[in-house]
Amino acid sequence: MEVLAIAGVRIEHIVKSYMLENKKVDVLCDLNFEIDSDGITVIIGKSGCGKTTFLRIVSGLEKPDSGQIIFEKKEKIGMVFQEGRLMPWLNCRKNISFGLNKKTFNKNYIDSLIDMVGLNGFDEAYPNQLSGGMQQRAALARALAYNPSLILMDEPFAALDFFTRDTMQNELLRIQAASQKGIIFVTHNIDEALLLGHKIVVFEGGEMKKQYDLSSYGYGRDLLSQSMLKIKKDILNTMKN
Ligand SMILES: Nc1ncnc2c1ncn2[C@@H]1O[C@H](COP(=O)(O)OP(=O)(O)OP(=O)(O)O)[C@@H](O)[C@H]1O
Ligand SMILES: [Mg+2]
């Protein structure tokens, strides 16, 4: 039986340009694709191709010049940025629970998030007392604390060392499988895209150049397998053009 993925977000004819010193810079030119309501949709593209701009448009922080983003259902959007963006004057626990409604605040839930991202024993520490990887994990916990239905992640693991990155990627897969949340994950790392993507969307020249459905591959993927190497080569070629 064929199972059709349910589109969660439709990106329709998104166009965005900026003015830089009186010159128009076209960033997104007629972007069209769909994001499934669950699973990890990876956006991959070279530096400057408009990935962050795209996330800012999806989150509503920025308006497109034309086109529209259609949400199939009401989404509560959470965002994880490339840098932790924690508040330096608040400790780890207060950063994670910052902005939560005091009435519905659930200490056990915050404890479980701290546990989940491996920050046990550091809940009283301030951001400058945490390593970059730990700050990033606190940022992920903060996004989850808000209980969003759609999480936008902008190169969240780019600054991490190989081992921390590997742990975080597996953690993300575990969290996604447990919560069935929709995640839009931006990266410029093809291996990361292949490890995480339920779908991979390649941005190039302001357009959605190509997309790959990896949902049949499951997780715990062997990046050296023939099928993964083939997709990797194809993505490289698409990004080069
Ligand atoms: N507020 C702004 N004003 C003017 N130009 C901007 C603005 N924001 C982004 N740009 C331009 O838009 C283009 C795309 O930027 P964007 O940050 O979306 O790229 P990116 O794909 O996220 O790159 P990276 O991988 O390096 O983060 C760049 O040329 C950038 O200079
Ligand atoms: Mg960016």
XYZ file of N, CA and C and ligand atoms in Angstrom:
755
model
N 0.847 -1.197 0.000
C 0.000 0.000 0.000
C 0.883 1.248 0.000
N 0.529 2.169 -0.807
C 1.317 3.394 -0.860
C 0.876 4.350 0.253
N 1.839 4.817 1.025
C 1.506 5.778 2.082
C 1.910 7.160 1.599
N 0.968 8.026 1.507
C 1.281 9.373 1.048
C 1.626 10.256 2.239
N 2.784 10.932 2.148
C 3.168 11.847 3.225
C 2.214 13.040 3.211
N 1.886 13.509 4.410
C 0.985 14.656 4.496
C 1.828 15.928 4.504
N 1.540 16.804 3.571
C 2.280 18.063 3.545
C 1.876 18.896 4.739
N 2.872 19.372 5.505
C 2.567 20.223 6.646
C 2.624 21.689 6.261
N 3.601 22.006 5.420
C 3.803 23.392 5.008
C 4.058 23.415 3.501
N 3.328 24.292 2.820
C 3.560 24.434 1.370
C 4.263 25.756 1.104
N 5.344 25.660 0.375
C 6.113 26.849 0.018
C 5.735 27.168 -1.422
N 5.091 28.284 -1.635
C 4.594 28.577 -2.981
C 5.145 29.889 -3.525
N 5.932 29.777 -4.548
C 6.450 30.933 -5.310
C 7.067 32.018 -4.439
N 7.885 31.578 -3.475
C 8.518 32.576 -2.592
C 9.654 33.308 -3.319
N 9.563 34.626 -3.296
C 10.582 35.487 -3.894
C 11.046 36.460 -2.816
N 12.379 36.610 -2.683
C 12.899 37.575 -1.708
C 14.205 38.181 -2.215
N 14.266 39.486 -2.190
C 15.543 40.140 -2.509
C 15.821 41.204 -1.464
N 17.061 41.590 -1.345
C 17.458 42.639 -0.413
C 18.097 43.773 -1.197
N 18.068 44.959 -0.618
C 18.800 46.078 -1.208
C 20.107 46.220 -0.438
N 21.200 46.167 -1.139
C 22.513 46.352 -0.518
C 23.229 47.452 -1.272
N 23.469 48.569 -0.592
C 24.112 49.730 -1.217
C 23.499 50.052 -2.575
N 22.189 50.230 -2.556
C 21.420 50.584 -3.758
C 21.423 49.525 -4.858
N 21.922 48.352 -4.510
C 21.887 47.276 -5.512
C 20.969 46.174 -5.024
N 20.146 45.676 -5.929
C 19.209 44.630 -5.541
C 19.919 43.272 -5.575
N 19.848 42.572 -4.447
C 20.424 41.222 -4.404
C 19.262 40.228 -4.354
N 19.131 39.455 -5.412
C 18.070 38.452 -5.446
C 18.521 37.233 -4.654
N 17.779 36.904 -3.617
C 18.177 35.761 -2.789
C 17.317 34.539 -3.118
N 16.029 34.669 -2.973
C 15.141 33.548 -3.301
C 14.301 33.928 -4.525
N 14.358 33.089 -5.540
C 13.624 33.385 -6.773
C 12.668 32.232 -7.042
N 11.428 32.404 -6.730
C 10.418 31.396 -7.022
C 10.731 30.025 -6.407
N 10.653 30.007 -5.109
C 10.906 28.785 -4.347
C 9.603 28.015 -4.177
N 9.628 26.740 -4.567
C 8.415 25.909 -4.459
C 8.760 24.522 -3.952
N 8.177 24.102 -2.870
C 8.251 22.704 -2.427
C 7.344 22.521 -1.211
N 7.310 21.290 -0.730
C 6.452 20.997 0.420
C 7.267 20.412 1.555
N 6.840 20.708 2.770
C 7.487 20.160 3.961
C 6.478 19.258 4.652
N 6.902 18.029 4.940
C 5.968 17.094 5.570
C 5.681 17.502 7.008
N 4.511 17.071 7.483
C 4.096 17.511 8.820
C 4.891 16.834 9.921
N 5.490 15.682 9.623
C 6.443 15.151 10.591
C 7.697 14.736 9.816
N 8.704 14.321 10.539
C 9.960 13.975 9.883
C 10.879 15.181 9.783
N 12.099 14.904 9.377
C 13.106 15.960 9.297
C 13.321 16.332 7.832
N 12.945 17.537 7.485
C 13.206 18.044 6.139
C 14.503 18.833 6.205
N 15.528 18.344 5.507
C 16.820 19.031 5.534
C 16.909 19.968 4.334
N 17.310 21.204 4.614
C 17.580 22.159 3.540
C 19.088 22.267 3.435
N 19.618 21.998 2.259
C 21.065 22.084 2.096
C 21.391 23.029 0.953
N 22.463 23.770 1.111
C 22.873 24.701 0.061
C 24.116 25.437 0.505
N 24.796 26.033 -0.452
C 26.045 26.725 -0.153
C 25.813 27.967 0.711
N 26.882 28.449 1.308
C 26.802 29.668 2.116
C 26.270 30.820 1.263
N 25.318 31.539 1.795
C 24.784 32.706 1.102
C 23.648 32.393 0.133
N 23.208 31.119 0.085
C 22.179 30.774 -0.914
C 20.764 31.091 -0.414
N 20.641 31.517 0.837
C 19.324 31.959 1.313
C 18.635 31.032 2.296
N 19.388 30.136 2.936
C 18.775 29.178 3.861
C 18.215 29.884 5.096
N 19.030 30.767 5.696
C 18.560 31.482 6.886
C 17.404 32.400 6.520
N 17.518 33.047 5.384
C 16.434 33.921 4.917
C 15.142 33.118 4.811
N 15.259 31.908 4.277
C 14.083 31.055 4.135
C 13.472 30.725 5.502
N 14.314 30.345 6.469
C 13.792 30.024 7.814
C 13.123 31.237 8.443
N 13.723 32.413 8.225
C 13.149 33.640 8.789
C 11.774 33.925 8.171
N 11.626 33.568 6.907
C 10.318 33.772 6.256
C 9.297 32.768 6.819
N 9.724 31.507 6.977
C 8.795 30.490 7.515
C 8.361 30.882 8.927
N 9.307 31.411 9.713
C 8.977 31.741 11.107
C 8.180 33.039 11.225
N 8.111 33.796 10.130
C 7.357 35.050 10.163
C 8.211 36.246 10.568
N 9.516 36.024 10.809
C 10.404 37.132 11.187
C 10.642 38.056 9.996
N 10.441 37.511 8.823
C 10.699 38.261 7.590
C 9.544 38.022 6.619
N 9.240 39.046 5.810
C 8.158 38.869 4.826
C 8.757 38.625 3.446
N 8.171 37.711 2.679
C 8.669 37.542 1.315
C 8.199 38.722 0.446
N 8.878 38.970 -0.674
C 8.412 40.021 -1.595
C 7.116 39.561 -2.258
N 7.081 38.266 -2.577
C 5.836 37.687 -3.100
C 5.841 36.195 -2.809
N 4.718 35.570 -3.059
C 4.571 34.146 -2.767
C 3.983 33.948 -1.381
N 3.731 32.692 -1.051
C 3.151 32.439 0.272
C 3.592 31.121 0.890
N 3.505 31.124 2.213
C 3.773 29.908 2.983
C 2.415 29.468 3.511
N 2.010 28.274 3.125
C 0.698 27.802 3.573
C 0.877 26.696 4.615
N 0.368 26.952 5.813
C 0.434 25.956 6.882
C -0.864 25.163 6.857
N -0.738 23.842 6.774
C -1.937 22.999 6.721
C -2.685 23.016 8.044
N -1.921 23.191 9.127
C -2.565 23.324 10.436
C -1.851 24.440 11.182
N -2.451 24.853 12.281
C -1.831 25.926 13.059
C -0.534 25.376 13.675
N 0.581 25.996 13.380
C 1.856 25.507 13.895
C 2.368 26.430 14.997
N 2.911 25.806 16.025
C 3.609 26.558 17.048
C 5.087 26.376 16.705
N 5.745 27.476 16.330
C 7.095 27.347 15.784
C 8.171 27.641 16.825
N 9.143 26.744 16.917
C 10.307 26.955 17.784
C 11.540 27.057 16.906
N 12.541 27.792 17.375
C 13.714 27.967 16.525
C 15.009 27.717 17.303
N 15.940 27.044 16.660
C 17.276 26.870 17.232
C 18.257 27.498 16.252
N 19.044 28.454 16.738
C 19.953 29.188 15.866
C 21.333 28.530 15.855
N 22.143 29.022 14.928
C 23.482 28.469 14.785
C 24.296 28.620 16.080
N 24.191 29.770 16.704
C 24.821 29.962 18.009
C 23.712 29.816 19.050
N 24.092 29.412 20.248
C 23.084 29.128 21.270
C 22.094 30.247 21.546
N 22.596 31.502 21.477
C 21.760 32.679 21.796
C 21.077 32.550 23.151
N 21.850 32.095 24.128
C 21.311 32.030 25.489
C 21.475 33.397 26.123
N 20.680 33.647 27.143
C 20.812 34.924 27.831
C 21.886 34.793 28.903
N 22.967 35.599 28.790
C 24.134 35.402 29.659
C 23.837 35.604 31.141
N 22.796 36.372 31.443
C 22.510 36.675 32.855
C 21.588 35.640 33.500
N 21.173 34.647 32.725
C 20.321 33.600 33.296
C 21.067 32.271 33.309
N 20.856 31.486 34.357
C 21.509 30.179 34.374
C 20.811 29.246 33.385
N 21.390 28.071 33.245
C 20.959 27.116 32.232
C 19.451 26.793 32.359
N 19.033 26.465 33.578
C 17.626 26.107 33.803
C 16.696 27.275 33.457
N 17.101 28.487 33.863
C 16.241 29.656 33.610
C 16.216 29.996 32.126
N 17.320 29.746 31.433
C 17.321 29.945 29.987
C 16.340 28.990 29.318
N 16.368 27.736 29.768
C 15.519 26.714 29.149
C 14.032 27.018 29.383
N 13.742 27.515 30.579
C 12.322 27.756 30.879
C 11.894 29.204 30.620
N 12.811 29.994 30.055
C 12.508 31.404 29.818
C 11.286 31.571 28.901
N 10.381 32.435 29.298
C 9.244 32.746 28.426
C 8.088 31.768 28.549
N 8.252 30.730 29.369
C 7.142 29.777 29.503
C 6.061 30.370 30.393
N 4.864 29.993 30.095
C 3.723 30.446 30.882
C 3.826 29.915 32.315
N 3.822 30.834 33.289
C 4.032 30.429 34.691
C 2.940 29.470 35.169
N 1.736 29.626 34.600
C 0.610 28.800 35.059
C 0.782 27.346 34.620
N 1.297 27.170 33.376
C 1.405 25.808 32.853
C 2.812 25.239 33.016
N 3.680 26.017 33.688
C 5.066 25.612 33.881
C 5.138 24.271 34.608
N 5.897 23.355 34.058
C 5.972 22.029 34.643
C 7.442 21.689 34.930
N 7.799 21.737 36.211
C 9.207 21.551 36.588
C 9.726 20.171 36.159
N 8.864 19.164 36.271
C 9.298 17.809 35.902
C 9.663 17.727 34.424
N 8.893 18.468 33.616
C 9.154 18.458 32.178
C 10.509 19.106 31.898
N 10.782 20.237 32.578
C 12.080 20.915 32.396
C 13.212 19.990 32.864
N 12.988 19.308 33.993
C 13.999 18.349 34.477
C 14.259 17.271 33.434
N 13.176 16.777 32.818
C 13.358 15.694 31.843
C 14.098 16.200 30.596
N 13.867 17.479 30.244
C 14.581 18.041 29.092
C 16.076 18.205 29.400
N 16.370 18.673 30.618
C 17.777 18.847 31.024
C 18.473 17.487 30.993
N 17.743 16.495 31.448
C 18.259 15.136 31.447
C 18.494 14.662 30.013
N 17.516 14.923 29.178
C 17.556 14.444 27.795
C 18.746 15.004 27.018
N 19.033 16.298 27.226
C 20.153 16.889 26.488
C 21.480 16.735 27.249
N 21.454 15.950 28.325
C 22.692 15.625 29.025
C 23.300 16.787 29.791
N 22.463 17.655 30.361
C 23.001 18.788 31.115
C 22.753 18.642 32.619
N 22.563 17.409 33.022
C 22.397 17.144 34.454
C 23.584 17.664 35.228
N 23.301 18.365 36.325
C 24.398 18.891 37.137
C 24.871 20.258 36.672
N 24.365 20.712 35.522
C 24.785 22.024 35.001
C 23.626 23.014 34.957
N 22.510 22.633 35.563
C 21.321 23.488 35.461
C 21.502 24.846 36.130
N 22.450 24.937 37.088
C 22.683 26.218 37.755
C 23.807 27.015 37.068
N 24.452 26.416 36.082
C 25.598 27.075 35.438
C 25.131 28.167 34.480
N 25.936 29.213 34.362
C 25.632 30.298 33.424
C 26.269 29.979 32.072
N 25.723 30.555 30.995
C 26.239 30.232 29.656
C 27.761 30.302 29.531
N 28.395 31.328 30.175
C 29.854 31.426 30.036
C 30.600 30.335 30.791
N 29.835 29.531 31.550
C 30.467 28.400 32.246
C 30.213 27.091 31.502
N 29.538 27.200 30.350
C 29.231 26.008 29.553
C 30.082 26.014 28.280
N 30.397 24.831 27.774
C 31.121 24.754 26.499
C 30.139 25.097 25.378
N 30.667 25.327 24.175
C 29.805 25.649 23.026
C 28.761 24.571 22.786
N 29.192 23.308 22.876
C 28.272 22.188 22.657
C 27.179 22.147 23.709
N 27.564 22.443 24.948
C 26.571 22.439 26.035
C 25.574 23.581 25.848
N 26.067 24.734 25.405
C 25.165 25.868 25.154
C 24.163 25.503 24.057
N 24.671 24.799 23.058
C 23.810 24.400 21.945
C 22.739 23.405 22.419
N 23.153 22.522 23.336
C 22.186 21.556 23.873
C 21.140 22.264 24.723
N 21.582 23.291 25.460
C 20.625 24.075 26.261
C 19.646 24.781 25.318
N 20.162 25.269 24.186
C 19.292 25.952 23.214
C 18.254 24.991 22.637
N 18.675 23.747 22.414
C 17.735 22.738 21.899
C 16.661 22.453 22.959
N 17.087 22.327 24.212
C 16.132 22.085 25.307
C 15.156 23.256 25.424
N 15.674 24.482 25.252
C 14.802 25.662 25.336
C 13.737 25.617 24.247
N 14.146 25.242 23.034
C 13.173 25.167 21.941
C 12.121 24.101 22.242
N 12.558 22.964 22.809
C 11.619 21.880 23.100
C 10.694 22.231 24.266
N 11.212 23.027 25.215
C 10.421 23.397 26.397
C 9.145 24.129 26.002
N 9.249 24.844 24.933
C 8.129 25.637 24.430
C 7.087 24.729 23.751
N 7.471 23.493 23.571
C 6.619 22.471 22.948
C 6.070 22.884 21.580
N 6.952 23.216 20.666
C 6.499 23.621 19.333
C 6.034 22.412 18.523
N 5.221 22.644 17.530
C 4.840 21.541 16.643
C 5.790 21.479 15.453
N 6.437 22.610 15.183
C 7.394 22.675 14.076
C 8.664 23.351 14.599
N 9.794 22.682 14.434
C 11.056 23.262 14.922
C 11.936 23.633 13.735
N 12.406 24.868 13.714
C 13.308 25.320 12.662
C 14.713 25.339 13.244
N 15.624 24.661 12.599
C 16.989 24.585 13.133
C 17.977 25.076 12.091
N 18.708 26.141 12.436
C 19.630 26.755 11.482
C 21.074 26.348 11.789
N 21.561 25.370 11.071
C 22.930 24.852 11.272
C 23.262 24.730 12.760
N 22.421 24.031 13.520
C 22.580 24.047 14.976
C 23.843 23.351 15.470
N 24.380 22.421 14.669
C 25.522 21.639 15.161
C 26.826 22.005 14.449
N 26.777 23.070 13.654
C 27.924 23.405 12.804
C 29.197 23.674 13.606
N 29.036 24.252 14.800
C 30.235 24.637 15.556
C 30.740 23.525 16.475
N 30.084 22.380 16.452
C 30.444 21.333 17.411
C 31.529 20.405 16.863
N 32.288 19.813 17.784
C 33.292 18.840 17.353
C 32.584 17.570 16.877
N 33.331 16.718 16.196
C 32.750 15.522 15.576
C 31.928 14.685 16.566
N 32.487 14.449 17.757
C 31.829 13.525 18.689
C 30.550 14.132 19.276
N 30.627 15.414 19.634
C 29.443 16.073 20.190
C 28.370 16.161 19.115
N 28.816 16.446 17.915
C 27.887 16.551 16.800
C 27.182 15.214 16.560
N 27.962 14.149 16.590
C 27.424 12.802 16.397
C 26.379 12.493 17.476
N 26.703 12.821 18.724
C 25.768 12.590 19.833
C 24.492 13.402 19.622
N 24.656 14.672 19.244
C 23.499 15.556 19.069
C 22.615 15.098 17.912
N 23.254 14.633 16.840
C 22.466 14.155 15.696
C 21.608 12.958 16.103
N 22.223 12.023 16.847
C 21.466 10.848 17.293
C 20.373 11.234 18.269
N 20.696 12.227 19.107
C 19.717 12.719 20.079
C 18.515 13.330 19.346
N 18.819 14.079 18.310
C 17.753 14.717 17.535
C 16.853 13.659 16.881
N 17.476 12.620 16.330
C 16.689 11.550 15.703
C 15.793 10.875 16.742
N 16.356 10.692 17.941
C 15.580 10.051 19.012
C 14.404 10.943 19.422
N 14.677 12.238 19.579
C 13.631 13.173 19.994
C 12.539 13.241 18.924
N 12.973 13.281 17.674
C 11.991 13.379 16.587
C 11.118 12.125 16.541
N 11.749 10.954 16.689
C 10.983 9.702 16.628
C 9.988 9.646 17.784
N 10.417 10.131 18.949
C 9.551 10.076 20.130
C 8.414 11.089 20.045
N 8.697 12.248 19.460
C 7.698 13.327 19.494
C 6.917 13.484 18.196
N 7.456 12.892 17.109
C 6.813 13.017 15.792
C 6.604 14.478 15.380
N 7.537 15.325 15.788
C 7.434 16.730 15.406
C 7.985 16.932 14.008
N 7.515 17.989 13.386
C 8.092 18.383 12.106
C 9.336 19.214 12.385
N 10.407 18.927 11.664
C 11.648 19.692 11.864
C 12.169 20.142 10.500
N 12.498 21.420 10.400
C 13.202 21.894 9.205
C 14.626 22.161 9.657
N 15.554 21.438 9.076
C 16.938 21.446 9.552
C 17.842 21.957 8.452
N 18.480 23.108 8.691
C 19.366 23.693 7.687
C 20.807 23.288 7.953
N 21.496 22.869 6.918
C 22.913 22.538 7.052
C 23.610 22.776 5.713
N 24.954 22.884 5.756
C 25.661 22.857 4.471
C 26.531 21.612 4.403
N 26.287 20.700 5.332
C 27.073 19.476 5.431
C 26.268 18.304 4.839
N 26.778 17.760 3.726
C 26.019 16.711 3.023
C 25.875 15.449 3.880
N 26.946 15.075 4.608
C 26.859 13.876 5.446
C 25.767 14.040 6.515
N 25.705 15.245 7.091
C 24.683 15.498 8.109
C 23.286 15.398 7.492
N 23.165 15.921 6.273
C 21.874 15.860 5.568
C 21.474 14.405 5.339
N 22.454 13.582 4.937
C 22.156 12.171 4.646
C 21.822 11.390 5.913
N 22.426 11.768 7.028
C 22.157 11.065 8.289
C 20.782 11.397 8.853
N 20.356 12.658 8.647
C 19.156 13.129 9.340
C 17.906 13.229 8.470
N 18.104 13.412 7.189
C 16.963 13.786 6.351
C 15.974 12.668 6.084
N 14.742 12.992 6.286
C 13.659 12.120 5.847
C 13.372 12.573 4.409
N 13.744 13.836 4.218
C 13.686 14.435 2.890
C 14.839 15.440 2.836
N 15.510 15.514 1.703
C 16.576 16.513 1.543
C 16.197 17.426 0.383
N 16.257 18.720 0.653
C 15.906 19.710 -0.360
C 17.163 20.539 -0.659
N 17.562 20.587 -1.910
C 18.783 21.319 -2.276
C 18.417 22.693 -2.822
N 18.963 23.733 -2.170
C 18.787 25.113 -2.643
C 19.988 25.471 -3.511
N 19.720 26.059 -4.639
C 20.807 26.535 -5.490
C 20.256 27.627 -6.391
N 20.976 28.727 -6.447
C 20.548 29.823 -7.316
C 19.173 30.364 -6.959
N 18.842 30.348 -5.665
C 17.575 30.923 -5.222
C 16.366 30.031 -5.470
N 16.653 28.804 -5.918
C 15.536 27.891 -6.194
C 15.707 26.575 -5.460
N 14.601 25.817 -5.392
C 14.684 24.451 -4.916
C 15.123 23.659 -6.141
N 16.392 23.247 -6.128
C 16.970 22.650 -7.332
C 16.609 21.177 -7.451
N 16.622 20.480 -6.303
C 16.370 19.051 -6.332
C 15.905 18.597 -4.960
N 15.083 17.542 -4.898
C 14.770 16.983 -3.586
C 14.836 15.470 -3.614
N 15.169 14.909 -2.474
C 15.354 13.466 -2.347
C 14.471 12.966 -1.222
N 13.738 11.907 -1.499
C 12.915 11.286 -0.466
C 13.700 10.113 0.105
N 14.111 10.236 1.355
C 14.919 9.179 1.980
C 14.114 8.388 3.001
N 12.800 8.574 2.981
C 11.981 7.971 4.039
C 12.054 6.441 4.033
N 12.383 5.855 2.889
C 12.430 4.388 2.849
C 13.740 3.835 3.427
N 14.708 4.706 3.721
C 16.010 4.221 4.199
C 16.087 3.972 5.701
N 15.136 4.478 6.462
C 15.212 4.326 7.920
C 16.399 5.110 8.464
N 16.771 4.850 9.736
C 17.915 5.581 10.299
C 19.015 4.624 10.744
N 20.136 5.200 11.150
C 21.325 4.401 11.421
C 21.953 4.095 10.066
N 21.958 5.101 9.207
C 22.382 4.897 7.817
C 23.892 4.747 7.668
N 24.270 3.894 6.757
C 25.687 3.719 6.439
C 26.028 4.659 5.288
N 26.781 5.711 5.608
C 27.072 6.718 4.584
C 28.011 6.193 3.508
N 28.614 5.021 3.774
C 29.520 4.457 2.764
C 28.810 3.430 1.876
N 27.512 3.239 2.107
C 26.774 2.298 1.255
C 26.634 2.901 -0.142
N 26.459 2.038 -1.112
C 26.375 2.488 -2.514
C 25.269 3.523 -2.703
N 24.104 3.246 -2.101
C 22.972 4.150 -2.321
C 23.240 5.534 -1.736
N 23.864 5.582 -0.532
C 24.153 6.886 0.090
C 25.224 7.630 -0.701
N 26.252 6.886 -1.144
C 27.320 7.537 -1.917
C 26.771 8.114 -3.225
N 25.814 7.400 -3.798
C 25.217 7.852 -5.057
C 24.457 9.170 -4.848
N 23.686 9.212 -3.745
C 22.926 10.449 -3.463
C 23.900 11.582 -3.153
N 24.953 11.257 -2.398
C 25.935 12.278 -2.021
C 26.558 12.908 -3.282
N 26.924 12.060 -4.215
C 27.540 12.522 -5.467
C 26.559 13.410 -6.235
N 25.321 12.979 -6.236
C 24.286 13.723 -6.952
C 24.060 15.106 -6.322
N 24.033 15.139 -4.969
C 23.844 16.426 -4.277
C 25.034 17.342 -4.570
N 26.248 16.775 -4.520
C 27.456 17.562 -4.807
C 27.378 18.182 -6.198
N 26.963 17.378 -7.157
C 26.853 17.866 -8.539
C 25.802 18.964 -8.639
N 24.701 18.779 -7.928
C 23.621 19.785 -7.965
C 24.107 21.099 -7.353
N 24.880 20.982 -6.242
C 25.350 22.195 -5.571
C 26.439 22.899 -6.365
N 27.176 22.138 -7.174
C 28.267 22.710 -7.959
C 27.753 23.519 -9.120
N 26.605 23.121 -9.648
C 26.104 23.768 -10.882
C 25.629 25.192 -10.648
N 19.082 41.834 6.229
C 19.767 41.675 5.080
N 20.083 42.753 4.324
C 20.731 42.621 3.165
N 21.127 41.435 2.663
C 20.861 40.336 3.369
C 20.176 40.391 4.621
N 20.043 39.130 5.091
C 20.632 38.329 4.181
N 21.126 39.044 3.142
C 21.792 38.500 1.951
O 21.034 37.415 1.480
C 21.874 36.363 1.032
C 21.457 35.078 1.711
O 21.755 35.169 3.080
P 21.392 33.978 4.083
O 21.836 34.400 5.428
O 19.975 33.621 3.920
O 22.308 32.805 3.504
P 22.584 31.342 4.078
O 22.249 30.370 2.995
O 21.913 31.179 5.372
O 24.179 31.326 4.272
P 25.076 30.623 5.419
O 25.166 29.159 5.062
O 26.406 31.304 5.273
O 24.456 30.872 6.746
C 23.297 36.831 1.263
O 23.797 37.336 0.051
C 23.163 37.935 2.270
O 24.146 38.931 2.082
Mg 22.585 30.964 7.360
